[in-house]
Amino acid sequence: MESAKMITNGAQWQDGRPVGLPGVRRPQVESVFLYRPEEQWTYSHHASITFFRDRFHAVWSNGRQDEDAPGQRVLTSSSADFAHWSEPRPLIDSVTDETGVERVLTAAGFHQHEGTLVAYFGNYGPNKETTQLQAVTTTDGETWSPVRDMGIPVNP
């Protein structure tokens, strides 16, 4: 009796070692720099890329010098071909609370639904207090809505 082939999202193992699947090819990996600061705003992380309205769109967290520090903002850039990107610009620039303390903004990815692109981001204080999930939307990939508070006290 021939054993049935099992398909899983994990590695296939034979004699205690992972083995490749016949016919499966490794995709070509491409990379490109979207932002290369030299002196200011030198820390970037939390990147997300999506394809919307015939363009690639990227968002990422951008801090003055280190991860998740007060004043961190969210940048965006777009490209028609993945090789040539628009000059990065703040999707959401640094913000301060009502007492003048700078907040931390953390890019949290994209979602698309019925012709609208949503960019999510976390907004919280320097000690991770008053955490909020917020979002902006666009239907053309260029003009973004005012910030919307999602009413969820999480930072993805």
PDB file of C-alpha atoms in Angstrom:
ATOM      1  CA  MET A   1       0.000   0.000   0.000  1.00  0.00           C
ATOM      2  CA  GLU A   2       1.441   3.355  -1.041  1.00  0.00           C
ATOM      3  CA  SER A   3       1.558   5.971   1.690  1.00  0.00           C
ATOM      4  CA  ALA A   4      -0.368   9.179   1.118  1.00  0.00           C
ATOM      5  CA  LYS A   5       1.585  12.395   0.735  1.00  0.00           C
ATOM      6  CA  MET A   6       1.019  14.892   3.475  1.00  0.00           C
ATOM      7  CA  ILE A   7       1.105  18.628   2.795  1.00  0.00           C
ATOM      8  CA  THR A   8       1.867  20.876   5.742  1.00  0.00           C
ATOM      9  CA  ASN A   9       3.057  24.414   6.331  1.00  0.00           C
ATOM     10  CA  GLY A  10       6.119  22.977   8.115  1.00  0.00           C
ATOM     11  CA  ALA A  11       9.268  21.280   6.880  1.00  0.00           C
ATOM     12  CA  GLN A  12       9.227  17.723   5.536  1.00  0.00           C
ATOM     13  CA  TRP A  13      11.632  15.463   7.446  1.00  0.00           C
ATOM     14  CA  GLN A  14      13.562  12.355   6.405  1.00  0.00           C
ATOM     15  CA  ASP A  15      16.080  10.544   8.590  1.00  0.00           C
ATOM     16  CA  GLY A  16      15.980  13.395  11.109  1.00  0.00           C
ATOM     17  CA  ARG A  17      16.770  16.097   8.518  1.00  0.00           C
ATOM     18  CA  PRO A  18      14.540  18.520   6.632  1.00  0.00           C
ATOM     19  CA  VAL A  19      14.194  17.779   2.918  1.00  0.00           C
ATOM     20  CA  GLY A  20      12.941  19.895   0.039  1.00  0.00           C
ATOM     21  CA  LEU A  21       9.674  19.328  -1.758  1.00  0.00           C
ATOM     22  CA  PRO A  22       9.981  18.207  -5.403  1.00  0.00           C
ATOM     23  CA  GLY A  23       9.179  20.983  -7.851  1.00  0.00           C
ATOM     24  CA  VAL A  24       9.286  23.751  -5.263  1.00  0.00           C
ATOM     25  CA  ARG A  25      11.596  26.602  -6.221  1.00  0.00           C
ATOM     26  CA  ARG A  26      12.959  29.338  -4.014  1.00  0.00           C
ATOM     27  CA  PRO A  27      11.592  32.727  -5.182  1.00  0.00           C
ATOM     28  CA  GLN A  28      14.016  35.413  -6.259  1.00  0.00           C
ATOM     29  CA  VAL A  29      14.530  37.935  -3.481  1.00  0.00           C
ATOM     30  CA  GLU A  30      14.802  41.627  -4.313  1.00  0.00           C
ATOM     31  CA  SER A  31      15.812  44.426  -1.983  1.00  0.00           C
ATOM     32  CA  VAL A  32      16.106  48.174  -2.255  1.00  0.00           C
ATOM     33  CA  PHE A  33      16.781  51.046   0.139  1.00  0.00           C
ATOM     34  CA  LEU A  34      13.854  53.406   0.613  1.00  0.00           C
ATOM     35  CA  TYR A  35      15.458  55.662   3.198  1.00  0.00           C
ATOM     36  CA  ARG A  36      19.125  56.212   4.094  1.00  0.00           C
ATOM     37  CA  PRO A  37      19.488  59.062   6.592  1.00  0.00           C
ATOM     38  CA  GLU A  38      22.986  60.193   7.481  1.00  0.00           C
ATOM     39  CA  GLU A  39      22.621  62.363  10.575  1.00  0.00           C
ATOM     40  CA  GLN A  40      19.042  62.718  11.819  1.00  0.00           C
ATOM     41  CA  TRP A  41      16.103  60.325  12.118  1.00  0.00           C
ATOM     42  CA  THR A  42      18.484  57.389  11.789  1.00  0.00           C
ATOM     43  CA  TYR A  43      16.426  54.545  13.295  1.00  0.00           C
ATOM     44  CA  SER A  44      13.850  52.794  11.092  1.00  0.00           C
ATOM     45  CA  HIS A  45      11.861  49.623  11.799  1.00  0.00           C
ATOM     46  CA  HIS A  46       8.367  48.021  11.707  1.00  0.00           C
ATOM     47  CA  ALA A  47       8.264  48.118   7.877  1.00  0.00           C
ATOM     48  CA  SER A  48       5.206  47.009   5.876  1.00  0.00           C
ATOM     49  CA  ILE A  49       4.699  46.959   2.105  1.00  0.00           C
ATOM     50  CA  THR A  50       1.492  46.482   0.108  1.00  0.00           C
ATOM     51  CA  PHE A  51       0.378  46.885  -3.523  1.00  0.00           C
ATOM     52  CA  PHE A  52      -2.550  49.275  -4.073  1.00  0.00           C
ATOM     53  CA  ARG A  53      -3.771  51.228  -7.124  1.00  0.00           C
ATOM     54  CA  ASP A  54      -0.895  49.966  -9.314  1.00  0.00           C
ATOM     55  CA  ARG A  55       1.795  51.078  -6.849  1.00  0.00           C
ATOM     56  CA  PHE A  56       3.770  49.616  -3.992  1.00  0.00           C
ATOM     57  CA  HIS A  57       3.203  51.485  -0.722  1.00  0.00           C
ATOM     58  CA  ALA A  58       5.494  51.257   2.302  1.00  0.00           C
ATOM     59  CA  VAL A  59       5.170  52.500   5.874  1.00  0.00           C
ATOM     60  CA  TRP A  60       7.652  52.234   8.723  1.00  0.00           C
ATOM     61  CA  SER A  61       8.436  53.630  12.150  1.00  0.00           C
ATOM     62  CA  ASN A  62      11.182  56.253  12.177  1.00  0.00           C
ATOM     63  CA  GLY A  63      12.927  57.521  15.293  1.00  0.00           C
ATOM     64  CA  ARG A  64      15.598  60.107  15.904  1.00  0.00           C
ATOM     65  CA  GLN A  65      18.107  57.611  17.246  1.00  0.00           C
ATOM     66  CA  ASP A  66      16.659  54.419  18.729  1.00  0.00           C
ATOM     67  CA  GLU A  67      13.668  52.107  18.906  1.00  0.00           C
ATOM     68  CA  ASP A  68      10.303  53.341  20.164  1.00  0.00           C
ATOM     69  CA  ALA A  69      11.604  56.571  21.703  1.00  0.00           C
ATOM     70  CA  PRO A  70       9.425  59.659  22.225  1.00  0.00           C
ATOM     71  CA  GLY A  71       8.996  61.626  19.005  1.00  0.00           C
ATOM     72  CA  GLN A  72       9.015  58.536  16.783  1.00  0.00           C
ATOM     73  CA  ARG A  73       6.926  59.077  13.632  1.00  0.00           C
ATOM     74  CA  VAL A  74       5.561  56.981  10.738  1.00  0.00           C
ATOM     75  CA  LEU A  75       6.999  57.516   7.241  1.00  0.00           C
ATOM     76  CA  THR A  76       5.580  56.477   3.869  1.00  0.00           C
ATOM     77  CA  SER A  77       6.901  56.096   0.335  1.00  0.00           C
ATOM     78  CA  SER A  78       5.508  54.601  -2.891  1.00  0.00           C
ATOM     79  CA  SER A  79       6.808  53.100  -6.126  1.00  0.00           C
ATOM     80  CA  ALA A  80       5.410  51.952  -9.467  1.00  0.00           C
ATOM     81  CA  ASP A  81       8.236  49.460 -10.075  1.00  0.00           C
ATOM     82  CA  PHE A  82       9.741  48.603  -6.641  1.00  0.00           C
ATOM     83  CA  ALA A  83      13.106  50.004  -7.803  1.00  0.00           C
ATOM     84  CA  HIS A  84      12.405  53.749  -7.766  1.00  0.00           C
ATOM     85  CA  TRP A  85      10.670  55.103  -4.648  1.00  0.00           C
ATOM     86  CA  SER A  86       9.191  58.503  -3.874  1.00  0.00           C
ATOM     87  CA  GLU A  87      10.963  60.669  -1.320  1.00  0.00           C
ATOM     88  CA  PRO A  88       9.848  59.405   2.104  1.00  0.00           C
ATOM     89  CA  ARG A  89       7.472  61.739   3.919  1.00  0.00           C
ATOM     90  CA  PRO A  90       5.709  61.592   7.260  1.00  0.00           C
ATOM     91  CA  LEU A  91       2.420  59.756   7.037  1.00  0.00           C
ATOM     92  CA  ILE A  92       1.986  60.763  10.675  1.00  0.00           C
ATOM     93  CA  ASP A  93       4.599  63.202  11.982  1.00  0.00           C
ATOM     94  CA  SER A  94       5.742  63.437  15.585  1.00  0.00           C
ATOM     95  CA  VAL A  95       2.976  64.477  17.969  1.00  0.00           C
ATOM     96  CA  THR A  96       2.841  65.753  21.526  1.00  0.00           C
ATOM     97  CA  ASP A  97       0.152  65.211  24.130  1.00  0.00           C
ATOM     98  CA  GLU A  98      -1.767  67.975  25.922  1.00  0.00           C
ATOM     99  CA  THR A  99       1.111  68.404  28.417  1.00  0.00           C
ATOM    100  CA  GLY A 100       3.735  68.817  25.674  1.00  0.00           C
ATOM    101  CA  VAL A 101       5.233  65.316  26.044  1.00  0.00           C
ATOM    102  CA  GLU A 102       6.194  63.666  22.746  1.00  0.00           C
ATOM    103  CA  ARG A 103       4.292  60.473  21.902  1.00  0.00           C
ATOM    104  CA  VAL A 104       5.658  57.293  20.299  1.00  0.00           C
ATOM    105  CA  LEU A 105       4.094  56.305  16.954  1.00  0.00           C
ATOM    106  CA  THR A 106       4.600  52.740  15.722  1.00  0.00           C
ATOM    107  CA  ALA A 107       3.723  51.596  12.183  1.00  0.00           C
ATOM    108  CA  ALA A 108       1.389  48.598  12.394  1.00  0.00           C
ATOM    109  CA  GLY A 109       0.734  47.543   8.785  1.00  0.00           C
ATOM    110  CA  PHE A 110      -1.883  47.849   6.067  1.00  0.00           C
ATOM    111  CA  HIS A 111      -5.333  46.483   5.267  1.00  0.00           C
ATOM    112  CA  GLN A 112      -7.280  46.845   2.006  1.00  0.00           C
ATOM    113  CA  HIS A 113     -11.052  46.652   1.663  1.00  0.00           C
ATOM    114  CA  GLU A 114     -13.361  47.672  -1.197  1.00  0.00           C
ATOM    115  CA  GLY A 115     -10.961  50.171  -2.764  1.00  0.00           C
ATOM    116  CA  THR A 116      -9.717  51.704   0.481  1.00  0.00           C
ATOM    117  CA  LEU A 117      -6.221  51.292   1.897  1.00  0.00           C
ATOM    118  CA  VAL A 118      -5.898  51.539   5.679  1.00  0.00           C
ATOM    119  CA  ALA A 119      -2.568  52.225   7.409  1.00  0.00           C
ATOM    120  CA  TYR A 120      -2.588  51.375  11.118  1.00  0.00           C
ATOM    121  CA  PHE A 121      -0.258  52.696  13.796  1.00  0.00           C
ATOM    122  CA  GLY A 122       0.097  52.601  17.547  1.00  0.00           C
ATOM    123  CA  ASN A 123       0.219  55.833  19.553  1.00  0.00           C
ATOM    124  CA  TYR A 124       1.428  55.740  23.156  1.00  0.00           C
ATOM    125  CA  GLY A 125       3.327  57.690  25.797  1.00  0.00           C
ATOM    126  CA  PRO A 126       7.038  57.337  26.603  1.00  0.00           C
ATOM    127  CA  ASN A 127       6.273  54.793  29.347  1.00  0.00           C
ATOM    128  CA  LYS A 128       3.870  52.782  27.150  1.00  0.00           C
ATOM    129  CA  GLU A 129       0.888  54.450  28.846  1.00  0.00           C
ATOM    130  CA  THR A 130      -2.365  55.580  27.186  1.00  0.00           C
ATOM    131  CA  THR A 131      -1.862  53.180  24.280  1.00  0.00           C
ATOM    132  CA  GLN A 132      -4.160  53.691  21.286  1.00  0.00           C
ATOM    133  CA  LEU A 133      -4.545  51.959  17.928  1.00  0.00           C
ATOM    134  CA  GLN A 134      -5.154  54.570  15.232  1.00  0.00           C
ATOM    135  CA  ALA A 135      -5.529  54.555  11.450  1.00  0.00           C
ATOM    136  CA  VAL A 136      -5.578  56.707   8.341  1.00  0.00           C
ATOM    137  CA  THR A 137      -7.221  55.777   5.026  1.00  0.00           C
ATOM    138  CA  THR A 138      -6.820  56.588   1.345  1.00  0.00           C
ATOM    139  CA  THR A 139      -8.728  55.735  -1.816  1.00  0.00           C
ATOM    140  CA  ASP A 140      -6.085  57.033  -4.227  1.00  0.00           C
ATOM    141  CA  GLY A 141      -2.800  56.198  -2.448  1.00  0.00           C
ATOM    142  CA  GLU A 142      -1.821  59.857  -2.206  1.00  0.00           C
ATOM    143  CA  THR A 143      -4.312  61.752  -0.059  1.00  0.00           C
ATOM    144  CA  TRP A 144      -4.805  60.386   3.444  1.00  0.00           C
ATOM    145  CA  SER A 145      -7.707  60.934   5.838  1.00  0.00           C
ATOM    146  CA  PRO A 146      -7.414  62.558   9.251  1.00  0.00           C
ATOM    147  CA  VAL A 147      -6.346  60.200  12.035  1.00  0.00           C
ATOM    148  CA  ARG A 148      -9.073  57.898  13.352  1.00  0.00           C
ATOM    149  CA  ASP A 149      -8.889  56.394  16.824  1.00  0.00           C
ATOM    150  CA  MET A 150      -9.926  52.741  16.596  1.00  0.00           C
ATOM    151  CA  GLY A 151     -11.048  52.666  20.233  1.00  0.00           C
ATOM    152  CA  ILE A 152      -8.753  49.753  21.012  1.00  0.00           C
ATOM    153  CA  PRO A 153      -6.037  50.240  23.653  1.00  0.00           C
ATOM    154  CA  VAL A 154      -3.447  48.041  21.916  1.00  0.00           C
ATOM    155  CA  ASN A 155      -0.211  48.538  20.056  1.00  0.00           C
ATOM    156  CA  PRO A 156       0.238  45.705  17.543  1.00  0.00           C
TER     157      PRO A 156
END
